[in-house]
Amino acid sequence: MKLRILVFVFVLGIGAIAAGWIYETRLRPITERADLVIPDNIDYYLTNLHYRSMNTDGNVDYEFNSPRLEHYPRTDVSTIEIPSLKIFRDHDQWQVDARNGEFEHQVNVLHLRESVVMQRQGDNPLRISTEGISFEPDRDMVISDTRISMFSDQAMIEAEQAVLDLGGKVYRFNNTRTTYYDGDS
């Protein structure tokens, strides 16, 4: 008799587990289930990315780091999480950080977005803040079509747009408001 009760309880337990599984997978409304989006158009992704590009002289031109990059072959664009970029020039080094970005492989342009901070290190430091820039390594240009703020020891410049020619050290700002700091104050 005890064996019959034990078998009955065991069969009843298996039935309860099966009913719970059926409810979870079939009867529960679709909106309550967790959605797992599995993209079908990524051909590769990279984690803990560290990329260096060399110039024609064999020196490091720029260095790029990101915790994750995903490449989409249909558009030949890569999305980038928390990109960090170092740009090396003869007398200057730039550090650029952002929350996310996108790399267009066909035209070799890196777009950085959200809380972009660009800092020139060296004898005459600069700090630039904006919500978006495009880095074109082939032309040695950084372009921002969004509001930009630049801070140095001598001035603060706010502009609607900016074009920074890193090689020629020519920085052009459109529609600006500037505050200069007096060295005596």
mmCIF file of C-alpha atoms in Angstrom:
data_model
loop_
_atom_site.group_PDB
_atom_site.id
_atom_site.type_symbol
_atom_site.label_atom_id
_atom_site.label_comp_id
_atom_site.label_asym_id
_atom_site.label_seq_id
_atom_site.Cartn_x
_atom_site.Cartn_y
_atom_site.Cartn_z
ATOM 1 C CA MET A 1 0.000 0.000 0.000
ATOM 2 C CA LYS A 2 2.819 2.427 0.825
ATOM 3 C CA LEU A 3 4.469 1.675 -2.520
ATOM 4 C CA ARG A 4 1.229 2.555 -4.348
ATOM 5 C CA ILE A 5 1.001 5.915 -2.529
ATOM 6 C CA LEU A 6 4.676 6.679 -3.292
ATOM 7 C CA VAL A 7 4.180 5.862 -7.010
ATOM 8 C CA PHE A 8 0.975 7.925 -7.082
ATOM 9 C CA VAL A 9 2.733 10.946 -5.502
ATOM 10 C CA PHE A 10 5.646 10.557 -7.937
ATOM 11 C CA VAL A 11 3.322 10.423 -10.987
ATOM 12 C CA LEU A 12 1.328 13.379 -9.625
ATOM 13 C CA GLY A 13 4.584 15.397 -9.201
ATOM 14 C CA ILE A 14 5.679 14.646 -12.767
ATOM 15 C CA GLY A 15 2.224 15.686 -13.987
ATOM 16 C CA ALA A 16 2.430 18.987 -12.069
ATOM 17 C CA ILE A 17 5.855 19.750 -13.553
ATOM 18 C CA ALA A 18 4.572 18.969 -17.073
ATOM 19 C CA ALA A 19 1.488 21.176 -16.565
ATOM 20 C CA GLY A 20 3.705 24.049 -15.373
ATOM 21 C CA TRP A 21 5.971 23.678 -18.377
ATOM 22 C CA ILE A 22 3.001 23.650 -20.785
ATOM 23 C CA TYR A 23 1.544 26.739 -19.113
ATOM 24 C CA GLU A 24 4.878 28.577 -19.299
ATOM 25 C CA THR A 25 5.529 27.811 -22.966
ATOM 26 C CA ARG A 26 2.078 27.716 -24.532
ATOM 27 C CA LEU A 27 -0.718 29.034 -22.394
ATOM 28 C CA ARG A 28 0.975 32.079 -20.893
ATOM 29 C CA PRO A 29 0.401 35.196 -23.045
ATOM 30 C CA ILE A 30 3.264 36.060 -25.388
ATOM 31 C CA THR A 31 3.578 39.585 -23.986
ATOM 32 C CA GLU A 32 4.493 38.189 -20.557
ATOM 33 C CA ARG A 33 7.358 36.060 -21.866
ATOM 34 C CA ALA A 34 10.844 37.493 -21.985
ATOM 35 C CA ASP A 35 11.806 38.472 -25.527
ATOM 36 C CA LEU A 36 15.204 37.271 -26.600
ATOM 37 C CA VAL A 37 16.170 39.149 -29.727
ATOM 38 C CA ILE A 38 18.687 37.180 -31.724
ATOM 39 C CA PRO A 39 19.810 39.244 -34.689
ATOM 40 C CA ASP A 40 20.108 37.258 -37.879
ATOM 41 C CA ASN A 41 22.200 39.802 -39.721
ATOM 42 C CA ILE A 42 25.408 39.983 -37.637
ATOM 43 C CA ASP A 43 28.274 38.153 -39.255
ATOM 44 C CA TYR A 44 30.768 38.755 -36.429
ATOM 45 C CA TYR A 45 31.183 40.492 -33.126
ATOM 46 C CA LEU A 46 34.302 41.330 -31.161
ATOM 47 C CA THR A 47 34.668 41.731 -27.413
ATOM 48 C CA ASN A 48 37.464 43.573 -25.624
ATOM 49 C CA LEU A 49 38.521 45.099 -28.931
ATOM 50 C CA HIS A 50 41.923 46.794 -29.153
ATOM 51 C CA TYR A 51 42.783 48.058 -32.663
ATOM 52 C CA ARG A 52 45.811 50.040 -33.839
ATOM 53 C CA SER A 53 46.222 51.742 -37.182
ATOM 54 C CA MET A 54 49.685 52.621 -38.439
ATOM 55 C CA ASN A 55 50.569 55.531 -40.716
ATOM 56 C CA THR A 56 52.883 55.336 -43.751
ATOM 57 C CA ASP A 57 55.926 56.063 -41.553
ATOM 58 C CA GLY A 58 55.201 52.979 -39.448
ATOM 59 C CA ASN A 59 54.083 54.966 -36.395
ATOM 60 C CA VAL A 60 50.772 54.508 -34.594
ATOM 61 C CA ASP A 61 48.202 56.805 -36.242
ATOM 62 C CA TYR A 62 45.289 56.016 -33.938
ATOM 63 C CA GLU A 63 44.302 53.401 -31.406
ATOM 64 C CA PHE A 64 40.761 52.214 -30.770
ATOM 65 C CA ASN A 65 39.248 50.296 -27.821
ATOM 66 C CA SER A 66 35.747 49.000 -27.142
ATOM 67 C CA PRO A 67 34.178 46.325 -24.958
ATOM 68 C CA ARG A 68 31.964 45.179 -27.889
ATOM 69 C CA LEU A 69 31.664 45.707 -31.628
ATOM 70 C CA GLU A 70 29.018 44.084 -33.872
ATOM 71 C CA HIS A 71 29.340 44.048 -37.664
ATOM 72 C CA TYR A 72 26.274 44.080 -39.936
ATOM 73 C CA PRO A 73 27.224 42.833 -43.422
ATOM 74 C CA ARG A 74 24.091 44.123 -45.210
ATOM 75 C CA THR A 75 25.050 47.737 -44.516
ATOM 76 C CA ASP A 76 28.785 47.110 -43.868
ATOM 77 C CA VAL A 77 28.465 49.094 -40.638
ATOM 78 C CA SER A 78 29.675 48.144 -37.160
ATOM 79 C CA THR A 79 27.991 49.322 -33.972
ATOM 80 C CA ILE A 80 30.305 50.041 -31.068
ATOM 81 C CA GLU A 81 29.720 50.096 -27.323
ATOM 82 C CA ILE A 82 31.605 52.666 -25.223
ATOM 83 C CA PRO A 83 34.255 53.527 -27.835
ATOM 84 C CA SER A 84 37.563 55.029 -26.745
ATOM 85 C CA LEU A 85 39.919 56.489 -29.329
ATOM 86 C CA LYS A 86 43.470 57.837 -29.093
ATOM 87 C CA ILE A 87 44.715 59.907 -32.024
ATOM 88 C CA PHE A 88 48.483 60.380 -32.209
ATOM 89 C CA ARG A 89 49.962 63.401 -33.993
ATOM 90 C CA ASP A 90 53.512 64.803 -34.054
ATOM 91 C CA HIS A 91 53.102 67.212 -31.151
ATOM 92 C CA ASP A 92 49.636 66.345 -29.844
ATOM 93 C CA GLN A 93 47.740 63.358 -28.594
ATOM 94 C CA TRP A 94 43.930 63.324 -28.510
ATOM 95 C CA GLN A 95 41.784 61.134 -26.278
ATOM 96 C CA VAL A 96 38.150 60.720 -27.414
ATOM 97 C CA ASP A 97 35.485 58.872 -25.409
ATOM 98 C CA ALA A 98 31.754 58.344 -26.054
ATOM 99 C CA ARG A 99 28.853 56.130 -25.012
ATOM 100 C CA ASN A 100 28.325 54.501 -28.410
ATOM 101 C CA GLY A 101 29.399 54.698 -31.993
ATOM 102 C CA GLU A 102 29.215 53.358 -35.487
ATOM 103 C CA PHE A 103 31.914 52.610 -38.040
ATOM 104 C CA GLU A 104 31.126 52.839 -41.758
ATOM 105 C CA HIS A 105 33.637 50.492 -43.376
ATOM 106 C CA GLN A 106 33.114 51.545 -47.027
ATOM 107 C CA VAL A 107 33.995 55.203 -46.387
ATOM 108 C CA ASN A 108 36.295 54.647 -43.361
ATOM 109 C CA VAL A 109 34.396 57.012 -41.037
ATOM 110 C CA LEU A 110 33.926 56.548 -37.296
ATOM 111 C CA HIS A 111 30.826 58.234 -35.818
ATOM 112 C CA LEU A 112 30.822 58.702 -32.039
ATOM 113 C CA ARG A 113 27.619 59.629 -30.210
ATOM 114 C CA GLU A 114 26.278 60.558 -26.787
ATOM 115 C CA SER A 115 28.439 62.359 -24.250
ATOM 116 C CA VAL A 116 31.437 62.685 -26.544
ATOM 117 C CA VAL A 117 34.484 64.120 -24.773
ATOM 118 C CA MET A 118 37.589 64.928 -26.808
ATOM 119 C CA GLN A 119 40.751 66.022 -24.982
ATOM 120 C CA ARG A 120 43.997 67.259 -26.458
ATOM 121 C CA GLN A 121 46.889 66.475 -24.170
ATOM 122 C CA GLY A 122 50.236 68.212 -24.117
ATOM 123 C CA ASP A 123 51.513 71.774 -23.647
ATOM 124 C CA ASN A 124 48.255 73.471 -24.708
ATOM 125 C CA PRO A 125 45.427 71.177 -23.511
ATOM 126 C CA LEU A 126 41.857 71.444 -24.836
ATOM 127 C CA ARG A 127 38.647 69.752 -23.785
ATOM 128 C CA ILE A 128 35.752 69.473 -26.245
ATOM 129 C CA SER A 129 32.267 68.229 -25.342
ATOM 130 C CA THR A 130 29.485 67.421 -27.786
ATOM 131 C CA GLU A 131 26.821 64.843 -28.563
ATOM 132 C CA GLY A 132 28.310 63.617 -31.829
ATOM 133 C CA ILE A 133 31.428 63.681 -33.982
ATOM 134 C CA SER A 134 32.687 61.965 -37.108
ATOM 135 C CA PHE A 135 36.355 61.005 -37.338
ATOM 136 C CA GLU A 136 37.732 60.634 -40.865
ATOM 137 C CA PRO A 137 41.245 59.210 -40.527
ATOM 138 C CA ASP A 138 41.966 59.400 -44.282
ATOM 139 C CA ARG A 139 41.430 63.178 -44.234
ATOM 140 C CA ASP A 140 42.697 63.625 -40.630
ATOM 141 C CA MET A 141 39.449 65.450 -39.772
ATOM 142 C CA VAL A 142 36.995 65.521 -36.896
ATOM 143 C CA ILE A 143 33.593 66.996 -37.772
ATOM 144 C CA SER A 144 30.716 67.838 -35.450
ATOM 145 C CA ASP A 145 27.299 68.881 -36.728
ATOM 146 C CA THR A 146 25.943 69.141 -33.182
ATOM 147 C CA ARG A 147 26.437 71.841 -30.555
ATOM 148 C CA ILE A 148 30.005 71.819 -29.281
ATOM 149 C CA SER A 149 31.764 73.343 -26.261
ATOM 150 C CA MET A 150 35.538 73.806 -26.179
ATOM 151 C CA PHE A 151 37.453 74.668 -23.025
ATOM 152 C CA SER A 152 41.090 75.766 -22.767
ATOM 153 C CA ASP A 153 43.112 77.713 -20.204
ATOM 154 C CA GLN A 154 42.476 80.917 -22.196
ATOM 155 C CA ALA A 155 38.894 80.582 -23.465
ATOM 156 C CA MET A 156 35.580 78.795 -23.673
ATOM 157 C CA ILE A 157 33.994 78.503 -27.112
ATOM 158 C CA GLU A 158 30.463 77.318 -27.797
ATOM 159 C CA ALA A 159 29.527 76.654 -31.409
ATOM 160 C CA GLU A 160 26.769 75.127 -33.498
ATOM 161 C CA GLN A 161 29.245 73.135 -35.648
ATOM 162 C CA ALA A 162 32.966 72.468 -35.801
ATOM 163 C CA VAL A 163 35.567 71.080 -38.195
ATOM 164 C CA LEU A 164 38.948 70.149 -36.716
ATOM 165 C CA ASP A 165 41.789 69.552 -39.156
ATOM 166 C CA LEU A 166 44.100 67.626 -36.836
ATOM 167 C CA GLY A 167 47.012 67.424 -39.266
ATOM 168 C CA GLY A 168 46.965 71.099 -40.203
ATOM 169 C CA LYS A 169 45.960 72.213 -36.694
ATOM 170 C CA VAL A 170 43.194 74.391 -38.114
ATOM 171 C CA TYR A 171 39.973 74.420 -36.090
ATOM 172 C CA ARG A 172 36.879 76.036 -37.590
ATOM 173 C CA PHE A 173 33.784 76.809 -35.514
ATOM 174 C CA ASN A 174 30.444 78.040 -36.923
ATOM 175 C CA ASN A 175 28.063 80.397 -35.112
ATOM 176 C CA THR A 176 30.150 80.820 -31.977
ATOM 177 C CA ARG A 177 29.960 82.438 -28.591
ATOM 178 C CA THR A 178 33.346 82.908 -26.929
ATOM 179 C CA THR A 179 34.475 83.855 -23.436
ATOM 180 C CA TYR A 180 38.158 84.751 -22.955
ATOM 181 C CA TYR A 181 39.893 84.470 -19.603
ATOM 182 C CA ASP A 182 42.267 87.157 -18.432
ATOM 183 C CA GLY A 183 45.528 85.733 -17.090
ATOM 184 C CA ASP A 184 45.464 88.173 -14.125
ATOM 185 C CA SER A 185 42.107 87.062 -12.697
#
